[in-house]
């Protein structure tokens, strides 16, 4: 689906072909990565296999069966338009995963670029960091709502709006790393030996940012999944024709005392997915970034 | 928690238990009425905006010259009475004694004239009246005279109209504000005063009894008769989520909920402390509105096709649910009103005939161009939009559903641009049943081209028939003109009705004297301890 | 110290200018016309155009911006174009619910999180530690509205223990007010509990690893309260930083929580203003939010001195 998800899915599937003892050692050492990865693989698999798992069209309106409780035909009931909640939930996973992954990748790429440039060029740093401070001081959900009001409702715009509010955090992280690394002796040595700045950044500084960036990207994608749900819940997110977990909850909120499944089913999926991503993040942090891991 | 309450809730008689436990947590003050109106009061000028919530506010703090009773007959309210000359061209109006504004000043003819003029700048009926007015002048502080230059059969009905904009009487200095600008003071002569210091836009509005108000002696009848206030204060609370609002009413946190969700009524129907009743004698007409100035719906055949894709019961089930509260209606006008007619094949509005729709669409020359359907996701017509999208696709239209909030829709609908340059092809809206009960005030049937409502249907013949209906004073002939007008409208297809429904209110049994009115009014209500 | 504070305050001005300009452009470039919303559903196009003109919305953007900025410098945030009520009054009216909710949420979070974090650190690697950490990750992953609706359904609708929605002002009784805030604070506080508990545990682990405490534990000393408090004080800076960061996280959650529980606070004011395009209100509220954010950061920096006297604030 995207680069950000690869290490996670890879981590989850890596155990299968390996010999029993090695695989078991990996599981023992990284229980959070394995559990998180497995859950995520399940959600991703369900989303990709949605047409098979939930053959009823999530958009199909049938007012004759509106607001029905769980039944054989509709295992998680129907909403006020008679749409199947199981279908809407399974298909909704696609939106959440797409938003989570895209925001993680785009904001990491942008944050990396801006952070590297800002960390290395002082004039750029002053201007860019003022703008980043300004963006960061606006509560991200309000910033995203305002951006959505400007851009209009679409999945692309949701990704854009959440990315804008996440980029400053990534930029800060990268810039912090650059500022601390550039004082290191081996960089000074490289500068003294006449290596061009571009190559110093690419060869020496960039690799230092990879591990923390992957960890950060995982957390960003968890935050993005929640943000998408909040935006849709507040009526400023994914177009309501598209079933996303936030939308299903938002449409269900007006009926929840008589039809609690409308909120509970998508919420459970949402919480489980975010939990899995966060567990992955914790696990990756512990393995990739021993410096932080020692403290936790 | 109280032991009996606890055991009862264990029995899952949750509704009863809630009412029981709630009584201990909310101090029920018999002199304060806690109300959840259907929307938030954002604007306090009932002429500046047509929003219904502001009309509710208007009936709290302002009074009207003329009001309509439960038989929709005009009755004097602030007026002592009126006299018309034999040719009905000169009307003399006299104010009754003891009328005062909230600042203590007496109500004078000059205040009424200024209020009429400001109102007539905005209101469609008012504009028509003023266009036929020779002069409107005060004779003395209590008497003023209206002279017409062209016959107008609806003078009293227009001055006493019950849908926005309503002619509320304000002091002359306030009424002389431009009608494009919001008034700055909230002073009327109505039965309640607005407690401005306690107003929290977005959350709360407070009204106090106006002690100097002199009600009429007749018993109340809809908006006419004596407006006797039997509580000290009324507090409006805005609760945006319908399910929490309903649960709060059920728990006794509020006394009156104007417009609960019909789907949630089962929550309170088993609660013996709550009454559910339709108080509004008219409801809402839901309409599918095509844009007649750009393709494909600039073609009349394509618009007629829309009349064949609608099964009103499907729309009403999706939007409203419980069939006790809606009906399918074979007329462009409000069913149950004097102007209801299905002349010209209104029955086709009731059932789907997709083959006929496809044929008409083909005749219109439609070739799969993109059709933009605006879908307001925070508005009750959201469900109708989704259904129409599905139905249009079934007849082979290339529909693009554009989701937006109602606020964005209200500004997008102004655009006459092609659909991919910020324009639109179709959206849904709701017309007040009272406005839809009168060809003059029905926005959907106005075919006055640029002067018509968004969608700008343009048909001179229909407009001529409407004028003829207004001018005709003989009842039998009027009916005939009306049928011809409706037949023409069915051909022009300026909009397609998808059903009409009533909105029930739910309130505590402690309340007595709740009136049936087209807008929420809160006089005559007393609250038992 | 004072020069430090002043310098820090001055350095926030460019940030606020960026925010002001950004928000202004954002709103005015967006679609949606407040005049159409004001006029109502049944208004004619011509009326809407008149209202636009009266509100001055048809003037060039830069004229509107400088007029707004000019009044802003004098401390005037303008008036709502809907209600005609001054923006400062609107914010003032909404301040109490949001502030009390924020305070009860932070108190609730700190009261639950710090003991949990301490216990987890003390029993590092044991069951108690695992349980706390799993709960923390879960709490961090649960969207506010999920917990909010579950709590409303179970504790308000089914059990009738708390009001379903709404806010009771402090002046109508502290107890009633706290009751109305109980569920919102719990829903909103869970994320903070998770955040603070994790950070408390991490800092405590570091302090507990220091030699003097290891020695004490090796000698078989039971975890005395004095020791814990001592250790906690040393772990203070990261914890305070986290609480401060949490305020920023909170502001986002406040918006959703206020919407779930129908609390008339600043968050709902902002969302409603954005959806209605009430420009002066949005601009005012977002500026206030940014200012609070900047102020909280300053307070965090200053509080470091309380925990570590070695830190000085020289100009």
Short mmCIF file of N, CA, C and O in Angstrom, two decimals, chain A residues 130, chain C residues 1-15 294 298 301-302 312-315:
data_model
loop_
_atom_site.label_atom_id
_atom_site.label_comp_id
_atom_site.label_asym_id
_atom_site.label_seq_id
_atom_site.Cartn_x
_atom_site.Cartn_y
_atom_site.Cartn_z
N UNK A 130 9.78 29.87 12.19
CA UNK A 130 8.70 30.77 12.64
C UNK A 130 7.35 30.26 12.12
O UNK A 130 6.38 30.17 12.83
N UNK C 1 15.26 36.88 35.39
CA UNK C 1 13.99 36.16 35.21
C UNK C 1 12.99 37.01 34.42
O UNK C 1 12.44 36.58 33.43
N UNK C 2 12.82 38.29 34.89
CA UNK C 2 11.82 39.15 34.26
C UNK C 2 12.21 39.45 32.81
O UNK C 2 11.37 39.36 31.91
N UNK C 3 13.50 39.74 32.61
CA UNK C 3 13.93 40.02 31.23
C UNK C 3 13.71 38.78 30.37
O UNK C 3 13.32 38.90 29.21
N UNK C 4 13.95 37.62 30.95
CA UNK C 4 13.73 36.39 30.21
C UNK C 4 12.28 36.27 29.75
O UNK C 4 11.99 36.00 28.58
N UNK C 5 11.37 36.53 30.72
CA UNK C 5 9.94 36.43 30.40
C UNK C 5 9.58 37.42 29.31
O UNK C 5 8.91 37.07 28.33
N UNK C 6 10.07 38.65 29.47
CA UNK C 6 9.72 39.67 28.48
C UNK C 6 10.27 39.28 27.10
O UNK C 6 9.58 39.35 26.09
N UNK C 7 11.53 38.81 27.11
CA UNK C 7 12.10 38.41 25.83
C UNK C 7 11.31 37.29 25.18
O UNK C 7 11.05 37.30 23.98
N UNK C 8 10.90 36.34 26.00
CA UNK C 8 10.12 35.23 25.46
C UNK C 8 8.78 35.72 24.91
O UNK C 8 8.33 35.29 23.85
N UNK C 9 8.17 36.64 25.67
CA UNK C 9 6.87 37.14 25.21
C UNK C 9 7.01 37.87 23.88
O UNK C 9 6.18 37.71 22.98
N UNK C 10 8.06 38.69 23.77
CA UNK C 10 8.26 39.43 22.52
C UNK C 10 8.50 38.46 21.37
O UNK C 10 8.00 38.64 20.26
N UNK C 11 9.23 37.38 21.67
CA UNK C 11 9.53 36.44 20.59
C UNK C 11 8.27 35.71 20.10
O UNK C 11 8.29 35.08 19.05
N UNK C 12 7.18 35.79 20.83
CA UNK C 12 5.96 35.13 20.36
C UNK C 12 5.23 35.99 19.32
O UNK C 12 4.37 35.47 18.61
N UNK C 13 5.57 37.28 19.26
CA UNK C 13 4.81 38.15 18.36
C UNK C 13 4.86 37.68 16.90
O UNK C 13 3.83 37.56 16.25
N UNK C 14 6.07 37.37 16.38
CA UNK C 14 6.07 36.89 14.99
C UNK C 14 5.20 35.65 14.79
O UNK C 14 4.54 35.51 13.76
N UNK C 15 5.22 34.77 15.78
CA UNK C 15 4.40 33.57 15.67
C UNK C 15 2.93 33.96 15.51
O UNK C 15 2.21 33.47 14.64
N UNK C 294 1.28 29.30 23.41
CA UNK C 294 2.59 29.92 23.61
C UNK C 294 2.82 30.16 25.11
O UNK C 294 3.89 29.91 25.65
N UNK C 298 5.68 28.76 27.81
CA UNK C 298 6.50 29.64 28.64
C UNK C 298 6.42 29.19 30.09
O UNK C 298 7.44 29.11 30.79
N UNK C 301 8.54 26.16 30.74
CA UNK C 301 9.96 26.49 30.83
C UNK C 301 10.30 27.08 32.18
O UNK C 301 11.32 26.77 32.78
N UNK C 302 9.40 27.97 32.66
CA UNK C 302 9.68 28.63 33.92
C UNK C 302 9.57 27.66 35.10
O UNK C 302 10.26 27.82 36.10
N UNK C 312 18.79 28.57 35.66
CA UNK C 312 18.60 30.00 35.87
C UNK C 312 18.11 30.63 34.58
O UNK C 312 18.39 30.14 33.50
N UNK C 313 17.38 31.70 34.72
CA UNK C 313 16.88 32.37 33.52
C UNK C 313 17.58 33.70 33.36
O UNK C 313 17.08 34.72 33.77
N UNK C 314 18.78 33.67 32.82
CA UNK C 314 19.47 34.93 32.62
C UNK C 314 19.10 35.46 31.25
O UNK C 314 18.84 34.70 30.34
N UNK C 315 19.07 36.80 31.18
CA UNK C 315 18.66 37.44 29.94
C UNK C 315 19.40 36.87 28.78
O UNK C 315 18.94 36.48 27.77
#
